[in-house]
């Protein structure tokens, strides 16, 4: 089948995208890196379990998962002064090269028999230090190489690739882990980023953000800098926090979201150990858990638009409580079939949360201040998940994986109850007239 015939099979909205040679080169490479990251959801955890010293698997697992995310949050905050001025192509290429090299060292060290847990955590941490900037460069580069009328369709395709990787990647990793070491799966992730770096380098000089031969930036280079969206702008974050102090309701949304993400972190660490220690199963079952969760989250996210007809605050609190309840059966010793169904339902419930959280900010923030407030939101939330993940290891060593999953669920339900109580008290204060 020729490329023209293939393009005709696509919905009409997406066909014009493939008239752009740069986009045709970039999309498969982005999809490959997404799939590699999807496989690493299982591979990073499974390899940590394999190389951990006896009795230390929970601690190493928590450290590995935190190392795969937390340095990216730190890099977003610390390197903004230098990186936010770089063209989008250079940001994406730099992140891809670093991830390709350092993640590629994992299977090499494993094959040589020198993959010490400290080295493993250090390689994962180094690989993620620019990842927030790489993600920013990805979407900024799309805006740079495509006309405004085609950007929404392009963003939809790229976002769909990320969602699909959550479904396909863990399942594929679970299948392959029965044949090869998870270290080689991380190597495949590294290879996917090497391909992405090479494809970004093949883009036209202006699209890739390269300078002209004379060393001066032309019009396209300047536009590329303006289009590069920093993951967190420090100045905007500080201004946004000042605005949030005057908006108690938005501060409440931010606090709810932070603790929700924080309480999710220990569950992410506990699930792989629940599979190995409690269920005595392999990577295939872990991949199935994440695949079903991803499928549920995709469906839940698509349903977010329909939820707009309901009051956003009650629905948001209901999502928090629903996700917590989905984790409680793990602590009751429910069989795998039941917890798989609960995890799928949990993904379905969890899916709309991010969209609804953003909608609350959009509806309660003046348009002129929205970008500034959202920058503050991003800065505050960058730490929540990684900190919760890092805490998961010690908690598992103290309580056990099954108990940590249940405790995470119960604490999340309590968070929803507290949020509802605070919300009710706030509404009563607004409605109660001040005394004369």
Short mmCIF file of C-alpha atoms in Angstrom, two decimals:
data_model
loop_
_atom_site.label_atom_id
_atom_site.label_comp_id
_atom_site.label_asym_id
_atom_site.label_seq_id
_atom_site.Cartn_x
_atom_site.Cartn_y
_atom_site.Cartn_z
CA UNK A 1 0.00 0.00 0.00
CA UNK A 2 1.45 3.37 -0.99
CA UNK A 3 1.78 6.32 1.43
CA UNK A 4 -0.97 8.15 -0.47
CA UNK A 5 -3.35 5.20 -0.09
CA UNK A 6 -2.48 4.93 3.60
CA UNK A 7 -3.18 8.63 4.12
CA UNK A 8 -6.61 8.25 2.52
CA UNK A 9 -7.56 5.74 5.23
CA UNK A 10 -7.14 8.43 7.88
CA UNK A 11 -9.96 10.76 8.98
CA UNK A 12 -9.97 13.92 6.88
CA UNK A 13 -8.84 16.10 9.81
CA UNK A 14 -5.49 14.29 10.03
CA UNK A 15 -4.64 13.94 6.33
CA UNK A 16 -3.04 17.39 5.87
CA UNK A 17 -0.53 16.63 8.63
CA UNK A 18 1.21 14.04 6.51
CA UNK A 19 1.89 16.53 3.76
CA UNK A 20 4.64 17.86 6.03
CA UNK A 21 7.84 15.84 5.68
CA UNK A 22 9.07 16.89 9.13
CA UNK A 23 5.90 15.68 10.81
CA UNK A 24 6.02 12.37 8.93
CA UNK A 25 9.56 11.80 10.22
CA UNK A 26 8.82 12.91 13.76
CA UNK A 27 5.56 11.09 14.57
CA UNK A 28 6.84 7.47 14.30
CA UNK A 29 9.89 8.35 16.41
CA UNK A 30 7.70 9.98 19.08
CA UNK A 31 5.44 6.92 19.08
CA UNK A 32 8.46 4.61 19.47
CA UNK A 33 9.76 6.57 22.46
CA UNK A 34 6.29 6.53 24.01
CA UNK A 35 6.13 2.75 23.61
CA UNK A 36 9.59 2.43 25.15
CA UNK A 37 8.50 4.45 28.17
CA UNK A 38 5.35 2.35 28.42
CA UNK A 39 7.46 -0.81 28.63
CA UNK A 40 9.69 0.82 31.24
CA UNK A 41 6.69 1.17 33.57
CA UNK A 42 7.11 -2.58 34.15
CA UNK A 43 10.80 -3.03 33.31
CA UNK A 44 12.21 -0.44 35.75
CA UNK A 45 10.27 -1.92 38.66
CA UNK A 46 10.94 -5.54 37.74
CA UNK A 47 14.68 -5.04 37.34
CA UNK A 48 14.82 -3.29 40.72
CA UNK A 49 13.20 -6.34 42.31
CA UNK A 50 15.68 -8.67 40.58
CA UNK A 51 18.86 -6.85 41.64
CA UNK A 52 17.76 -5.76 45.13
CA UNK A 53 19.60 -7.26 48.12
CA UNK A 54 17.49 -9.67 50.20
CA UNK A 55 14.86 -7.84 52.19
CA UNK A 56 15.55 -4.51 50.45
CA UNK A 57 13.39 -4.84 47.34
CA UNK A 58 10.82 -2.32 48.59
CA UNK A 59 13.45 0.32 49.34
CA UNK A 60 15.21 -0.11 45.99
CA UNK A 61 11.94 -0.19 44.08
CA UNK A 62 10.82 3.08 45.65
CA UNK A 63 14.22 4.67 44.99
CA UNK A 64 14.25 3.48 41.35
CA UNK A 65 10.77 4.75 40.55
CA UNK A 66 11.48 8.06 42.28
CA UNK A 67 14.78 8.38 40.39
CA UNK A 68 12.90 7.87 37.12
CA UNK A 69 10.72 10.93 37.87
CA UNK A 70 11.99 13.24 40.63
CA UNK A 71 15.14 14.55 38.87
CA UNK A 72 12.93 15.66 35.99
CA UNK A 73 10.94 17.78 38.42
CA UNK A 74 14.13 19.24 39.85
CA UNK A 75 15.53 19.87 36.38
CA UNK A 76 12.38 21.73 35.38
CA UNK A 77 12.84 24.11 38.30
CA UNK A 78 16.63 24.44 38.42
CA UNK A 79 17.61 24.73 34.77
CA UNK A 80 14.94 27.14 33.60
CA UNK A 81 17.33 30.08 33.57
CA UNK A 82 19.41 28.47 30.83
CA UNK A 83 17.13 26.03 29.02
CA UNK A 84 13.96 28.06 28.48
CA UNK A 85 15.80 30.13 25.84
CA UNK A 86 16.82 27.11 23.75
CA UNK A 87 14.90 26.18 20.58
CA UNK A 88 12.40 23.36 20.89
CA UNK A 89 14.32 20.94 18.67
CA UNK A 90 17.46 21.27 20.75
CA UNK A 91 15.56 20.62 23.98
CA UNK A 92 13.95 17.48 22.60
CA UNK A 93 17.20 16.23 21.07
CA UNK A 94 19.21 16.89 24.25
CA UNK A 95 16.73 15.01 26.43
CA UNK A 96 16.58 12.12 23.94
CA UNK A 97 20.37 11.78 23.75
CA UNK A 98 20.79 11.80 27.52
CA UNK A 99 18.08 9.17 27.96
CA UNK A 100 19.50 7.03 25.15
CA UNK A 101 23.03 7.04 26.62
CA UNK A 102 22.21 6.57 30.31
CA UNK A 103 19.35 4.11 29.89
CA UNK A 104 21.53 2.25 27.39
CA UNK A 105 24.15 1.82 30.12
CA UNK A 106 21.67 -0.21 32.21
CA UNK A 107 21.67 -3.39 30.05
CA UNK A 108 25.41 -3.03 29.42
CA UNK A 109 26.12 -2.85 33.15
CA UNK A 110 23.73 -5.74 33.79
CA UNK A 111 25.41 -7.90 31.13
CA UNK A 112 28.84 -7.09 32.60
CA UNK A 113 27.63 -8.05 36.07
CA UNK A 114 28.30 -4.61 37.58
CA UNK A 115 24.76 -3.24 37.88
CA UNK A 116 24.89 -2.36 41.57
CA UNK A 117 21.64 -0.89 42.99
CA UNK A 118 23.35 2.48 43.57
CA UNK A 119 24.55 2.57 39.96
CA UNK A 120 21.08 1.60 38.75
CA UNK A 121 19.39 4.43 40.65
CA UNK A 122 22.07 6.89 39.50
CA UNK A 123 21.59 5.96 35.82
CA UNK A 124 17.81 6.29 36.10
CA UNK A 125 18.15 9.66 37.85
CA UNK A 126 20.55 11.01 35.26
CA UNK A 127 18.36 9.86 32.39
CA UNK A 128 15.36 11.82 33.63
CA UNK A 129 16.98 15.12 34.56
CA UNK A 130 15.91 16.91 31.35
CA UNK A 131 12.75 14.95 30.65
CA UNK A 132 10.33 17.72 31.61
CA UNK A 133 12.15 20.00 29.16
CA UNK A 134 12.06 17.30 26.51
CA UNK A 135 8.29 17.05 26.86
CA UNK A 136 8.00 20.81 26.59
CA UNK A 137 10.19 20.76 23.49
CA UNK A 138 8.02 18.05 21.92
CA UNK A 139 4.85 20.13 21.84
CA UNK A 140 6.68 23.36 21.08
CA UNK A 141 8.32 21.69 18.08
CA UNK A 142 4.94 20.61 16.75
CA UNK A 143 3.75 24.21 16.98
CA UNK A 144 6.87 25.30 15.13
CA UNK A 145 6.71 22.92 12.16
CA UNK A 146 2.94 23.04 11.56
CA UNK A 147 0.55 25.89 10.69
CA UNK A 148 -1.86 26.98 13.45
CA UNK A 149 -4.88 25.30 11.88
CA UNK A 150 -3.26 21.84 12.05
CA UNK A 151 -1.81 21.97 15.56
CA UNK A 152 -4.89 20.65 17.39
CA UNK A 153 -5.00 17.54 15.19
CA UNK A 154 -1.25 17.01 15.66
CA UNK A 155 -1.52 17.38 19.44
CA UNK A 156 -4.38 14.88 19.44
CA UNK A 157 -2.31 12.33 17.52
CA UNK A 158 0.71 12.74 19.78
CA UNK A 159 -1.43 12.60 22.95
CA UNK A 160 -3.15 9.47 21.64
CA UNK A 161 0.28 7.90 21.18
CA UNK A 162 1.03 8.54 24.86
CA UNK A 163 -2.31 7.05 25.92
CA UNK A 164 -1.84 4.00 23.69
CA UNK A 165 1.61 3.39 25.15
CA UNK A 166 0.07 3.13 28.63
CA UNK A 167 -2.11 0.30 27.33
CA UNK A 168 0.30 -1.53 24.99
CA UNK A 169 3.68 -0.93 26.67
CA UNK A 170 3.13 -2.70 30.02
CA UNK A 171 1.44 -5.67 28.35
CA UNK A 172 4.30 -6.03 25.87
CA UNK A 173 6.87 -5.70 28.65
CA UNK A 174 5.11 -8.34 30.73
CA UNK A 175 5.19 -10.74 27.78
CA UNK A 176 8.83 -10.06 26.87
CA UNK A 177 10.04 -10.23 30.49
CA UNK A 178 9.24 -13.94 30.44
CA UNK A 179 11.80 -14.35 27.63
CA UNK A 180 14.50 -11.71 28.23
CA UNK A 181 15.75 -9.74 31.21
CA UNK A 182 13.95 -6.47 31.99
CA UNK A 183 17.39 -4.82 31.59
CA UNK A 184 17.12 -5.42 27.84
CA UNK A 185 13.66 -3.86 27.84
CA UNK A 186 15.19 -0.71 29.30
CA UNK A 187 17.75 -1.01 26.51
CA UNK A 188 14.91 -0.99 23.98
CA UNK A 189 13.62 2.19 25.61
CA UNK A 190 17.11 3.68 25.20
CA UNK A 191 17.15 2.65 21.54
CA UNK A 192 13.79 4.35 20.96
CA UNK A 193 15.21 7.63 22.28
CA UNK A 194 18.29 7.26 20.09
CA UNK A 195 15.96 6.96 17.09
CA UNK A 196 14.05 10.05 18.24
CA UNK A 197 17.26 12.07 18.62
CA UNK A 198 18.35 11.04 15.14
CA UNK A 199 15.00 11.97 13.62
CA UNK A 200 15.00 15.39 15.27
CA UNK A 201 18.45 15.91 13.79
CA UNK A 202 17.06 15.14 10.32
CA UNK A 203 14.48 17.92 10.51
CA UNK A 204 15.10 21.06 8.53
CA UNK A 205 17.52 23.44 10.24
CA UNK A 206 14.83 25.92 11.23
CA UNK A 207 12.49 23.23 12.53
CA UNK A 208 15.20 21.57 14.56
CA UNK A 209 16.14 24.91 16.06
CA UNK A 210 19.63 25.01 14.51
CA UNK A 211 21.43 28.22 13.86
CA UNK A 212 22.28 29.38 10.41
CA UNK A 213 25.73 28.96 8.90
CA UNK A 214 26.71 32.49 9.77
CA UNK A 215 26.11 31.85 13.46
CA UNK A 216 23.24 34.32 13.67
CA UNK A 217 19.64 33.42 14.35
CA UNK A 218 17.22 34.04 11.55
CA UNK A 219 13.53 34.71 11.82
CA UNK A 220 12.64 31.05 12.22
CA UNK A 221 15.23 30.61 14.98
CA UNK A 222 13.73 33.50 16.92
CA UNK A 223 10.25 32.13 16.43
CA UNK A 224 11.46 28.77 17.71
CA UNK A 225 12.64 30.36 20.92
CA UNK A 226 9.38 32.14 21.40
CA UNK A 227 7.46 28.94 20.78
CA UNK A 228 9.51 26.93 23.27
CA UNK A 229 7.30 26.48 26.31
CA UNK A 230 9.25 25.98 29.50
CA UNK A 231 7.73 23.27 31.74
CA UNK A 232 7.90 25.67 34.68
CA UNK A 233 8.68 29.38 34.50
CA UNK A 234 10.13 30.46 37.86
CA UNK A 235 8.96 34.07 37.59
CA UNK A 236 5.45 33.07 36.62
CA UNK A 237 5.35 30.44 39.37
CA UNK A 238 6.18 33.02 42.04
CA UNK A 239 3.60 35.45 40.69
CA UNK A 240 1.04 32.64 40.43
CA UNK A 241 1.53 31.64 44.05
CA UNK A 242 0.89 35.24 45.09
CA UNK A 243 -2.36 35.20 43.12
CA UNK A 244 -3.38 31.85 44.60
CA UNK A 245 -3.12 33.24 48.13
CA UNK A 246 -6.04 35.50 47.20
CA UNK A 247 -8.07 32.55 45.84
CA UNK A 248 -8.88 30.11 48.70
CA UNK A 249 -10.91 27.86 46.44
CA UNK A 250 -8.07 27.41 43.97
CA UNK A 251 -5.67 26.78 46.83
CA UNK A 252 -8.07 24.05 47.91
CA UNK A 253 -8.03 22.49 44.43
CA UNK A 254 -4.24 22.62 44.39
CA UNK A 255 -3.94 21.05 47.85
CA UNK A 256 -6.41 18.30 46.93
CA UNK A 257 -4.50 17.50 43.74
CA UNK A 258 -1.12 17.51 45.50
CA UNK A 259 -2.21 15.08 48.20
CA UNK A 260 -4.07 12.92 45.66
CA UNK A 261 -0.89 12.54 43.59
CA UNK A 262 1.20 12.08 46.73
CA UNK A 263 -1.00 9.24 48.02
CA UNK A 264 -0.89 7.58 44.59
CA UNK A 265 2.91 7.28 44.80
CA UNK A 266 3.13 4.50 47.42
CA UNK A 267 0.57 2.43 45.51
CA UNK A 268 2.77 2.57 42.40
CA UNK A 269 5.66 1.10 44.41
CA UNK A 270 3.56 -1.47 46.26
CA UNK A 271 1.87 -3.02 43.22
CA UNK A 272 4.95 -4.79 41.76
CA UNK A 273 5.83 -6.24 45.17
CA UNK A 274 2.23 -7.28 45.71
CA UNK A 275 2.49 -9.26 42.46
CA UNK A 276 5.76 -10.96 43.46
CA UNK A 277 5.43 -11.36 47.23
CA UNK A 278 1.69 -11.77 47.78
CA UNK A 279 0.52 -13.33 44.51
CA UNK A 280 3.81 -15.10 43.63
CA UNK A 281 3.33 -14.15 39.99
CA UNK A 282 5.57 -12.75 37.27
CA UNK A 283 5.97 -9.62 35.17
CA UNK A 284 3.11 -10.67 32.90
CA UNK A 285 0.56 -10.09 35.65
CA UNK A 286 2.12 -6.73 36.55
CA UNK A 287 1.89 -5.71 32.90
CA UNK A 288 -1.76 -6.78 32.83
CA UNK A 289 -2.55 -4.59 35.87
CA UNK A 290 -1.08 -1.51 34.21
CA UNK A 291 -2.60 -2.31 30.82
CA UNK A 292 -6.09 -2.56 32.29
CA UNK A 293 -5.52 0.58 34.35
CA UNK A 294 -4.37 2.43 31.22
CA UNK A 295 -7.36 1.25 29.21
CA UNK A 296 -9.70 2.39 31.96
CA UNK A 297 -7.93 5.74 32.23
CA UNK A 298 -8.21 6.34 28.47
CA UNK A 299 -11.95 5.64 28.55
CA UNK A 300 -12.36 7.75 31.67
CA UNK A 301 -10.45 10.62 30.13
CA UNK A 302 -12.64 10.53 27.01
CA UNK A 303 -15.70 10.66 29.29
CA UNK A 304 -14.46 13.84 30.96
CA UNK A 305 -16.33 16.02 28.46
CA UNK A 306 -19.63 14.42 29.42
CA UNK A 307 -18.96 15.14 33.09
CA UNK A 308 -19.12 18.88 32.50
CA UNK A 309 -22.88 18.72 32.90
CA UNK A 310 -22.36 17.81 36.58
CA UNK A 311 -21.03 20.05 39.39
CA UNK A 312 -17.25 19.90 39.06
CA UNK A 313 -16.34 19.99 42.76
CA UNK A 314 -18.55 17.04 43.81
CA UNK A 315 -17.41 14.99 40.80
CA UNK A 316 -13.74 15.73 41.53
CA UNK A 317 -14.11 14.68 45.17
CA UNK A 318 -16.04 11.61 44.05
CA UNK A 319 -13.14 10.62 41.79
CA UNK A 320 -10.69 10.90 44.69
CA UNK A 321 -12.92 8.74 46.91
CA UNK A 322 -13.62 6.25 44.12
CA UNK A 323 -9.93 5.67 43.39
CA UNK A 324 -9.27 5.13 47.08
CA UNK A 325 -12.08 2.58 47.36
CA UNK A 326 -10.69 0.70 44.34
CA UNK A 327 -7.47 0.05 46.30
CA UNK A 328 -9.08 -1.20 49.52
CA UNK A 329 -9.78 -4.79 48.24
CA UNK A 330 -6.02 -5.32 47.85
CA UNK A 331 -5.69 -5.12 51.62
CA UNK A 332 -8.53 -7.60 52.16
CA UNK A 333 -6.64 -10.39 50.39
CA UNK A 334 -8.97 -10.42 47.38
CA UNK A 335 -7.93 -12.77 44.54
CA UNK A 336 -6.10 -11.42 41.52
CA UNK A 337 -9.21 -11.50 39.31
CA UNK A 338 -11.04 -9.18 41.72
CA UNK A 339 -8.13 -6.76 42.14
CA UNK A 340 -7.62 -6.66 38.36
CA UNK A 341 -11.24 -5.60 38.00
CA UNK A 342 -10.78 -3.03 40.78
CA UNK A 343 -7.65 -1.62 39.15
CA UNK A 344 -9.47 -1.31 35.82
CA UNK A 345 -12.34 0.46 37.53
CA UNK A 346 -9.82 2.63 39.37
CA UNK A 347 -8.30 3.69 36.05
CA UNK A 348 -11.73 4.50 34.68
CA UNK A 349 -12.48 6.63 37.74
CA UNK A 350 -9.06 8.27 37.78
CA UNK A 351 -9.07 9.13 34.06
CA UNK A 352 -11.11 12.37 34.14
CA UNK A 353 -9.36 13.85 37.19
CA UNK A 354 -6.67 15.89 35.45
CA UNK A 355 -9.08 17.39 32.93
CA UNK A 356 -11.57 18.32 35.66
CA UNK A 357 -8.84 19.79 37.85
CA UNK A 358 -7.69 22.02 35.00
CA UNK A 359 -11.29 22.99 34.29
CA UNK A 360 -11.78 24.16 37.89
CA UNK A 361 -8.71 26.37 37.53
CA UNK A 362 -9.89 27.69 34.18
CA UNK A 363 -13.36 28.54 35.47
CA UNK A 364 -12.21 30.18 38.72
CA UNK A 365 -9.23 32.16 37.36
CA UNK A 366 -9.45 35.46 35.46
CA UNK A 367 -8.29 34.97 31.86
CA UNK A 368 -5.45 37.48 32.23
CA UNK A 369 -3.97 35.50 35.15
CA UNK A 370 -4.59 31.95 33.93
CA UNK A 371 -1.13 31.23 32.50
CA UNK A 372 0.56 32.58 35.61
CA UNK A 373 -1.62 30.53 37.95
CA UNK A 374 -1.14 27.34 35.90
CA UNK A 375 2.63 27.83 36.08
CA UNK A 376 2.34 27.92 39.87
CA UNK A 377 0.18 24.81 39.77
CA UNK A 378 2.79 22.92 37.73
CA UNK A 379 5.61 24.01 40.04
CA UNK A 380 3.72 22.85 43.12
CA UNK A 381 2.63 19.49 41.70
CA UNK A 382 5.99 18.45 40.26
CA UNK A 383 7.06 17.06 43.63
CA UNK A 384 3.89 15.27 44.74
CA UNK A 385 4.11 11.96 42.88
CA UNK A 386 7.88 11.46 43.17
CA UNK A 387 7.87 12.24 46.90
CA UNK A 388 5.03 9.76 47.45
CA UNK A 389 6.90 7.17 45.39
CA UNK A 390 10.08 7.66 47.41
CA UNK A 391 8.07 7.21 50.63
CA UNK A 392 6.57 3.97 49.31
CA UNK A 393 9.77 1.93 49.80
CA UNK A 394 10.14 2.50 53.57
CA UNK A 395 6.40 2.01 54.08
CA UNK A 396 6.51 -1.36 52.31
CA UNK A 397 9.49 -2.44 54.41
CA UNK A 398 7.46 -1.55 57.50
CA UNK A 399 3.96 -2.76 56.56
CA UNK A 400 4.16 -4.95 53.45
CA UNK A 401 2.87 -4.26 49.91
CA UNK A 402 -0.72 -5.39 50.44
CA UNK A 403 -1.12 -3.23 53.51
CA UNK A 404 0.44 -0.21 51.78
CA UNK A 405 -2.03 -0.51 48.88
CA UNK A 406 -4.93 -0.62 51.34
CA UNK A 407 -3.50 2.22 53.44
CA UNK A 408 -3.07 4.35 50.32
CA UNK A 409 -6.70 3.70 49.43
CA UNK A 410 -8.04 4.45 52.91
CA UNK A 411 -5.97 7.64 53.17
CA UNK A 412 -7.26 8.73 49.75
CA UNK A 413 -10.88 8.19 50.84
CA UNK A 414 -10.12 10.21 53.99
CA UNK A 415 -8.68 12.95 51.78
CA UNK A 416 -11.97 13.12 49.85
CA UNK A 417 -13.95 13.31 53.11
CA UNK A 418 -11.73 16.10 54.43
CA UNK A 419 -11.98 17.94 51.11
CA UNK A 420 -15.77 17.68 51.17
CA UNK A 421 -15.92 18.97 54.76
CA UNK A 422 -13.68 21.92 53.96
CA UNK A 423 -15.76 22.67 50.89
CA UNK A 424 -19.03 22.64 52.88
CA UNK A 425 -17.58 24.87 55.61
CA UNK A 426 -16.31 27.29 52.99
CA UNK A 427 -19.73 27.53 51.33
CA UNK A 428 -21.40 28.13 54.70
CA UNK A 429 -19.03 31.00 55.45
CA UNK A 430 -19.82 32.59 52.10
CA UNK A 431 -23.58 32.28 52.63
CA UNK A 432 -23.60 33.43 56.27
CA UNK A 433 -24.04 37.24 56.42
CA UNK A 434 -21.54 39.16 58.51
CA UNK A 435 -22.94 40.38 61.90
CA UNK A 436 -23.98 44.03 62.07
#
